[in-house]
Coordinates of N, CA and C in Angstrom, one line a residue:
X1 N 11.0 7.8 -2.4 CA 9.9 8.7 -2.7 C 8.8 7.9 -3.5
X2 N 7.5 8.1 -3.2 CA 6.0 7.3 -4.1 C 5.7 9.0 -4.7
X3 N 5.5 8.6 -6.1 CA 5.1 9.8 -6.6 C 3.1 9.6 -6.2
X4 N 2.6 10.4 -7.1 CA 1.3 10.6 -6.4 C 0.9 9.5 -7.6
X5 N 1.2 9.5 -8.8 CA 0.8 8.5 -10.0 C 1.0 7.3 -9.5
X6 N 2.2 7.1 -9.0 CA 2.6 5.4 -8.5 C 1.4 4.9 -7.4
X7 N 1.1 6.1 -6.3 CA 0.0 5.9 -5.5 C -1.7 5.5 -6.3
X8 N -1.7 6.0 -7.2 CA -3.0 6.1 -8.1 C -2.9 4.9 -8.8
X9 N -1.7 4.5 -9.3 CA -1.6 3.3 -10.2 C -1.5 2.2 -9.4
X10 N -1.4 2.4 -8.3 CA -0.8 0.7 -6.9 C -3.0 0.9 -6.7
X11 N -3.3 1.7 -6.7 CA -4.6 1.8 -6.4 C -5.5 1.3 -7.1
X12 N -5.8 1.8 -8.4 CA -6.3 1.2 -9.7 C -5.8 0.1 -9.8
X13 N -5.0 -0.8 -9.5 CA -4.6 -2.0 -9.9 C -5.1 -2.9 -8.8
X14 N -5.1 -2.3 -7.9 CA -5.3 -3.3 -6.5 C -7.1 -3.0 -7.0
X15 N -7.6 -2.3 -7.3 CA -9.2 -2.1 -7.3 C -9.3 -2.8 -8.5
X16 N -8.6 -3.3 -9.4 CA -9.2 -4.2 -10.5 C -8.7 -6.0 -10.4
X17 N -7.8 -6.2 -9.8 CA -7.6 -7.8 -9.4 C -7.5 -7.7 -8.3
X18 N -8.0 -7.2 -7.4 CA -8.3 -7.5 -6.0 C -6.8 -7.7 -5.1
X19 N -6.9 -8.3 -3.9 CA -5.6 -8.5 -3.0 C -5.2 -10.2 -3.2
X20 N -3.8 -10.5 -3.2 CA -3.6 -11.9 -3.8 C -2.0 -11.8 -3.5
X21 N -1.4 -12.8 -3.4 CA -0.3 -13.4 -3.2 C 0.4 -12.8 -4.7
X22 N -0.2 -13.3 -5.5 CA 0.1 -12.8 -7.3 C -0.2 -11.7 -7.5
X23 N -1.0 -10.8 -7.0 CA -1.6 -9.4 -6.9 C 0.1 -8.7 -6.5
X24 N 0.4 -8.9 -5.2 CA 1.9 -8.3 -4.5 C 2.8 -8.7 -5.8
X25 N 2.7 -10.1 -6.3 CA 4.2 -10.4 -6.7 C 4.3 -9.5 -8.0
X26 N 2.8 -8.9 -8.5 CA 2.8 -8.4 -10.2 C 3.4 -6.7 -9.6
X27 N 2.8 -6.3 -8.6 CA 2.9 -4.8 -8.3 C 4.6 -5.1 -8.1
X28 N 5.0 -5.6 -7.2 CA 6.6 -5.7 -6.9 C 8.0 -5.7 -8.4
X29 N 6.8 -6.4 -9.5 CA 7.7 -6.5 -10.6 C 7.2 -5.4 -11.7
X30 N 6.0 -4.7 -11.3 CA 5.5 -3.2 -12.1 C 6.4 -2.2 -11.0
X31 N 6.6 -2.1 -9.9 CA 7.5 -1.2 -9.4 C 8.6 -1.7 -8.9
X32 N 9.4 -1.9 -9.6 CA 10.8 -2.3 -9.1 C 11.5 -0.9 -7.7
X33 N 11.9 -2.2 -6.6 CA 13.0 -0.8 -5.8 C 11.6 -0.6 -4.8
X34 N 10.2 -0.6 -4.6 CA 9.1 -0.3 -3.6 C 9.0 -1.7 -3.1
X35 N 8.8 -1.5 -2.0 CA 8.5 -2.3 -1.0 C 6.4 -2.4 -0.8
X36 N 6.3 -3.4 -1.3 CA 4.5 -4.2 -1.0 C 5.0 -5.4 0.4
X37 N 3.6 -4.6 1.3 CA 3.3 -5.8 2.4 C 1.7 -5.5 2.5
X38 N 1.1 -6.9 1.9 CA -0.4 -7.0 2.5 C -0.5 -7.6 4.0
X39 N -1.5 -7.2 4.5 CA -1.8 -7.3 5.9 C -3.4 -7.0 5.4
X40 N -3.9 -7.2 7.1 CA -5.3 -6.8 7.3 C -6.0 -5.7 8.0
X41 N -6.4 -5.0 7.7 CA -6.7 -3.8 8.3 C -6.6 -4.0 9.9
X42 N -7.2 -4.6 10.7 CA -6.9 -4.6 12.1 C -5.5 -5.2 12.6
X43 N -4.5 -5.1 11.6 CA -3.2 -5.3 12.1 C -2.7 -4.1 12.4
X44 N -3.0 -3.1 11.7 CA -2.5 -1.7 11.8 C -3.6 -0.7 13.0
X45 N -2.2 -0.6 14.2 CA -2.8 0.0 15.1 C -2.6 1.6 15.2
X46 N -1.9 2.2 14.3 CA -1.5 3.6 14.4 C -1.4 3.7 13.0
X47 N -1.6 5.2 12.3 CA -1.0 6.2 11.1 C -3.0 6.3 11.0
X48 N -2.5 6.9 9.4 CA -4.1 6.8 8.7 C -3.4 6.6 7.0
X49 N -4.7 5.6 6.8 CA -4.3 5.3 5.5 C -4.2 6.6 4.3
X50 N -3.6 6.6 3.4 CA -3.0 7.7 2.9 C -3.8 8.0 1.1
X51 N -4.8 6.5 1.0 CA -5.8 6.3 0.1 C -6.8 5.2 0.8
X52 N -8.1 5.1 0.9 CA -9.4 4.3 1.3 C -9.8 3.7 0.2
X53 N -10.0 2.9 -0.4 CA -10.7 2.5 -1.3 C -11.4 1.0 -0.9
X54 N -12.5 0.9 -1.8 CA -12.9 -0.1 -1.3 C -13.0 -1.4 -1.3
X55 N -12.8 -2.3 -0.1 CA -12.1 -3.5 0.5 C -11.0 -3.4 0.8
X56 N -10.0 -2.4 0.9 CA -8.8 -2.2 1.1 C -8.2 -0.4 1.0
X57 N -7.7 -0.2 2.0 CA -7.0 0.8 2.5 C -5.3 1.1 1.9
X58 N -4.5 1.7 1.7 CA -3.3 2.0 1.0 C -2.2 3.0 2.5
X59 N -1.6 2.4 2.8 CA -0.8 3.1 3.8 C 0.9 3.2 3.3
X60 N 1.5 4.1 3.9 CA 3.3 4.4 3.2 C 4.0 4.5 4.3
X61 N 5.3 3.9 3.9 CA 6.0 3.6 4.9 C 7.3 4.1 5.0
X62 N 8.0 4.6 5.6 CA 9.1 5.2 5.4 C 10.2 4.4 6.1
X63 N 11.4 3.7 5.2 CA 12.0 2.4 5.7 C 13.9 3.2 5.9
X64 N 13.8 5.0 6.3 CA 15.2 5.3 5.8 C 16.3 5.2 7.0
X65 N 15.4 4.8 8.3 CA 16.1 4.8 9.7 C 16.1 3.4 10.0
X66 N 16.7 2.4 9.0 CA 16.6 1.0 9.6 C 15.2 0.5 9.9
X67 N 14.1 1.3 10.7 CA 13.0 0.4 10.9 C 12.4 1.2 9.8
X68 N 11.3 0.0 9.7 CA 9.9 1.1 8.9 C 8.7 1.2 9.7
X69 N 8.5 2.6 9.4 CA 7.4 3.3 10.2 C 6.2 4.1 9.2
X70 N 5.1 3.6 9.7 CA 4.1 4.4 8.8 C 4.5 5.8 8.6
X71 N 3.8 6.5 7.8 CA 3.8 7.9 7.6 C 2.7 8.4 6.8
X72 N 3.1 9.7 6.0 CA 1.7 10.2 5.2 C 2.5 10.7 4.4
X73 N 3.6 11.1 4.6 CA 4.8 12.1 3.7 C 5.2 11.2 2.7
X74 N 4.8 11.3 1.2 CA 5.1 10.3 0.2 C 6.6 10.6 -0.3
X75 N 6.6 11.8 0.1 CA 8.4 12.3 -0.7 C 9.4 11.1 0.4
X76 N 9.0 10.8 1.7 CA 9.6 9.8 2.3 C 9.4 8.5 2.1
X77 N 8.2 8.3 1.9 CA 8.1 7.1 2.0 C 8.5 5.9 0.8
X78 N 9.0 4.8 0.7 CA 10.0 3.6 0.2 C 8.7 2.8 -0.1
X79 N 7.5 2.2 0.6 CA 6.8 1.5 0.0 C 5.6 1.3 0.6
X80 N 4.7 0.1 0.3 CA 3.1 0.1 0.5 C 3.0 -0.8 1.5
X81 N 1.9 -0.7 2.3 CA 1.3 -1.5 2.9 C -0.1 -1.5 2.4
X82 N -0.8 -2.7 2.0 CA -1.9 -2.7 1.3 C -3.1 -3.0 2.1
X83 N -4.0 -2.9 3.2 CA -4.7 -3.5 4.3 C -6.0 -3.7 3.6
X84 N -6.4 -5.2 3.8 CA -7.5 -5.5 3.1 C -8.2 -5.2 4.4
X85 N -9.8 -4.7 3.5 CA -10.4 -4.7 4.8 C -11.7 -5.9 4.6
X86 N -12.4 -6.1 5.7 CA -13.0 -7.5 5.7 C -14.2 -7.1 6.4
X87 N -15.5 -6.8 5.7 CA -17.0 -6.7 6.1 C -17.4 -7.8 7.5
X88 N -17.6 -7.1 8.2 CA -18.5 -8.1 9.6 C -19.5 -7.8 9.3

């Protein structure tokens, strides 16, 4: 389960030091037990992000059937996918 605070706090954090290798590794050790995967917004071909902010999108994953699959239902979902997004 992501409470709606954890969602708000992975957000404000990502919107104040931006997306980074060290960005993932500090959220991973601020939420122990959630699962962080950055990626880039056009890697994700299906769900809808479940927060927009800007340069980067917030999607949840639900990991409880062996695979993980996007979702929107936070009481399921185990962890983040962070999608930077990248101005053309």
């Amino acid at each position: 389960m992501i409470a709606e605070q954890e969602l708000f706090d992975v957000a404000e954090f990502v919107k104040t030091n931006g997306l980074s290798e060290a960005v993932i590794a500090e959220l991973r050790n601020k939420f122990p037990g959630k699962h962080f995967t950055w990626c880039m917004e056009d890697d994700i071909h299906s769900g809808k992000p479940v927060y927009e902010g800007e340069g980067f999108d917030i999607y949840v994953v639900n990991s409880m059937d062996h695979c993980s699959v996007l979702t929107n239902d936070l009481e399921s979902a185990s962890g983040f996918v962070l999608a930077e997004l990248i101005e053309e």
